[in-house]
XYZ file of C-alpha atoms in Angstrom:
213
model
C -87.370 -13.096 6.764
C -88.187 -9.972 4.762
C -91.759 -9.756 3.491
C -90.823 -7.799 0.378
C -87.809 -8.288 -1.894
C -86.367 -6.237 -4.735
C -87.306 -7.866 -8.048
C -84.669 -8.320 -10.706
C -84.848 -6.148 -13.803
C -86.305 -7.960 -16.846
C -83.480 -6.509 -18.994
C -79.988 -5.084 -18.593
C -79.265 -1.478 -17.652
C -78.736 -0.380 -21.255
C -81.900 -1.944 -22.709
C -83.947 1.259 -22.723
C -81.255 3.584 -24.104
C -81.349 6.218 -25.501
C -84.750 6.977 -23.935
C -83.458 6.171 -20.442
C -79.724 5.967 -19.823
C -78.083 2.926 -18.206
C -76.923 5.100 -15.290
C -80.482 6.136 -14.469
C -81.792 2.583 -14.675
C -79.062 1.316 -12.359
C -79.541 4.031 -9.748
C -83.315 3.971 -10.016
C -83.604 0.226 -9.528
C -80.645 -0.613 -7.295
C -80.905 2.403 -4.994
C -84.316 4.059 -5.117
C -86.519 0.991 -5.596
C -84.418 -0.906 -3.081
C -85.017 1.867 -0.542
C -88.783 1.453 -0.838
C -88.467 -2.294 -0.292
C -86.349 -1.725 2.802
C -88.717 0.974 4.030
C -91.749 -1.305 3.736
C -90.008 -4.133 5.586
C -88.706 -1.817 8.306
C -92.154 -0.330 8.839
C -93.724 -3.766 9.170
C -91.194 -4.549 11.905
C -92.003 -1.295 13.680
C -95.725 -2.055 13.523
C -95.104 -5.505 14.961
C -93.146 -3.928 17.803
C -95.984 -1.468 18.436
C -98.455 -4.356 18.675
C -96.213 -6.315 21.036
C -95.718 -3.350 23.348
C -99.220 -1.947 22.827
C -97.663 1.422 22.107
C -99.794 3.203 19.536
C -98.546 6.779 19.767
C -96.854 6.557 16.368
C -99.565 4.606 14.517
C -100.512 7.422 12.120
C -96.946 7.933 10.961
C -96.279 4.214 10.670
C -99.380 3.578 8.569
C -98.467 6.489 6.293
C -94.912 5.184 5.966
C -96.165 1.723 5.066
C -98.457 3.107 2.377
C -95.646 5.274 0.985
C -92.999 2.553 0.797
C -95.313 -0.270 -0.236
C -96.897 1.813 -3.005
C -93.421 2.779 -4.166
C -92.394 -0.871 -4.309
C -95.514 -1.968 -6.203
C -95.508 0.902 -8.692
C -91.833 0.423 -9.498
C -92.323 -3.330 -9.898
C -94.967 -2.572 -12.554
C -92.875 0.199 -14.092
C -89.923 -2.015 -15.044
C -92.126 -4.486 -16.897
C -94.161 -1.727 -18.554
C -91.074 -0.854 -20.615
C -89.084 -2.583 -23.327
C -86.464 -1.544 -25.827
C -88.672 -2.968 -28.574
C -91.783 -1.086 -27.459
C -93.527 2.139 -28.261
C -96.025 3.086 -30.892
C -99.704 2.320 -30.471
C -101.418 -0.905 -29.320
C -102.844 -2.586 -32.426
C -104.914 -5.680 -33.114
C -102.268 -7.048 -35.494
C -99.852 -7.157 -32.552
C -102.237 -9.237 -30.449
C -103.350 -6.394 -28.171
C -106.598 -5.494 -29.911
C -108.695 -5.903 -26.764
C -106.604 -3.299 -24.980
C -106.747 -0.987 -28.003
C -110.543 -1.267 -28.084
C -110.797 -0.546 -24.359
C -108.651 2.568 -24.731
C -110.778 3.820 -27.605
C -114.007 3.138 -25.697
C -112.800 4.766 -22.487
C -111.042 7.816 -23.974
C -112.527 8.259 -27.439
C -109.237 7.561 -29.210
C -105.657 6.564 -28.563
C -104.592 10.150 -29.216
C -106.999 11.399 -26.560
C -105.730 8.822 -24.065
C -102.087 9.615 -24.818
C -102.662 13.326 -24.342
C -104.459 12.806 -21.015
C -101.878 10.444 -19.518
C -99.009 12.646 -20.718
C -100.557 15.726 -19.122
C -101.456 13.859 -15.918
C -97.906 12.581 -15.491
C -96.273 15.899 -16.377
C -98.436 17.988 -14.036
C -98.601 15.713 -10.999
C -97.953 17.904 -7.977
C -94.554 17.318 -6.417
C -93.141 13.857 -7.028
C -95.548 11.362 -8.485
C -96.887 9.211 -11.272
C -99.284 9.206 -14.181
C -101.217 5.942 -14.271
C -103.548 4.090 -16.610
C -105.768 1.944 -14.400
C -108.646 -0.475 -14.779
C -111.624 0.675 -12.728
C -113.577 -2.490 -11.805
C -116.971 -0.994 -10.910
C -117.515 0.543 -14.353
C -115.219 -1.853 -16.202
C -113.546 1.121 -17.874
C -110.008 2.409 -18.066
C -109.189 5.647 -16.252
C -106.148 7.891 -15.873
C -105.023 8.689 -12.341
C -102.467 10.964 -10.723
C -100.441 9.591 -7.861
C -98.343 12.036 -5.848
C -95.781 10.805 -3.320
C -97.003 7.273 -4.149
C -100.516 8.172 -2.975
C -103.130 10.572 -4.312
C -106.036 10.803 -6.733
C -106.733 7.078 -6.857
C -110.073 5.322 -7.096
C -110.506 2.562 -4.528
C -109.997 -0.826 -6.126
C -108.546 0.514 -9.361
C -105.727 -1.609 -10.785
C -102.689 0.128 -12.336
C -101.714 -1.391 -15.677
C -99.403 1.301 -17.120
C -97.376 3.663 -14.932
C -95.197 6.640 -15.846
C -92.740 7.559 -13.100
C -92.498 11.363 -12.871
C -90.232 11.559 -9.824
C -87.028 13.468 -10.527
C -84.895 10.410 -9.804
C -86.445 8.798 -12.905
C -85.129 11.391 -15.347
C -83.108 14.265 -13.899
C -79.607 12.973 -14.707
C -80.563 12.837 -18.383
C -83.435 15.266 -18.923
C -82.577 17.807 -16.202
C -85.738 19.791 -15.338
C -87.527 18.960 -18.599
C -90.013 16.469 -17.192
C -92.358 16.918 -20.145
C -89.607 15.802 -22.539
C -89.067 12.659 -20.468
C -92.772 11.813 -20.415
C -92.992 12.294 -24.183
C -89.966 10.032 -24.665
C -91.491 7.344 -22.440
C -94.031 6.524 -25.151
C -91.161 5.102 -27.210
C -90.561 2.257 -24.749
C -94.074 1.282 -23.611
C -94.434 -2.502 -23.551
C -98.001 -2.908 -24.830
C -97.815 -6.681 -24.491
C -97.262 -6.294 -20.749
C -99.993 -3.658 -20.439
C -102.441 -5.898 -22.306
C -101.695 -8.836 -19.994
C -102.290 -6.641 -16.945
C -105.564 -5.404 -18.427
C -106.780 -8.945 -19.080
C -105.815 -10.027 -15.558
C -107.533 -7.036 -13.970
C -110.748 -7.749 -15.887
C -110.811 -11.317 -14.587
C -110.776 -10.032 -10.994
C -113.280 -7.223 -11.579
C -116.324 -8.945 -10.060
C -114.614 -9.552 -6.727
C -114.584 -5.923 -5.538
C -118.250 -5.376 -4.716
C -120.646 -7.978 -3.265
C -123.409 -9.254 -5.480
C -126.710 -7.351 -5.042
């Protein structure tokens, strides 16, 4: 029985058009995300075989493969729910996401400052990668991270709550090599309700990372 399974999309392929075309959504989810799920499951089987045979010559590569595929699966699973055809704009108290809006302002000075930082982080990630808004549990603040090849500049224990996929497979069929244009367009489909729920959930788990003094 596979440990990981491909989640269903929370909307149809055309739900995010014109920001993201139906063709991209279909290929991205059904092919690319599915490949990370398969890769994670295959690597777990290979690790089990290595344990059974006590053959550890390939352990470094297997552990790296597991991190790569598993991170890809998790980040994409967040990504789909982070978007909605009715999204975009700015998180506001009148929309029931005031706590998230306050946290963004406290952590980055303003929504504009946060938006500029996440946009630049996603657009300039080296190689293939992500721009991520994450909850950092030690300080209780929000931070922006860069993730390249599904791994990278990530604080231990930080919880991703909003992810921008900057891999070429996320945009190239529609935006060609204009990654910055894609990242700018992404702000039109951000599902702030989903981000706010992830923020609230991450805060509830914050005191479990470090032992009490």
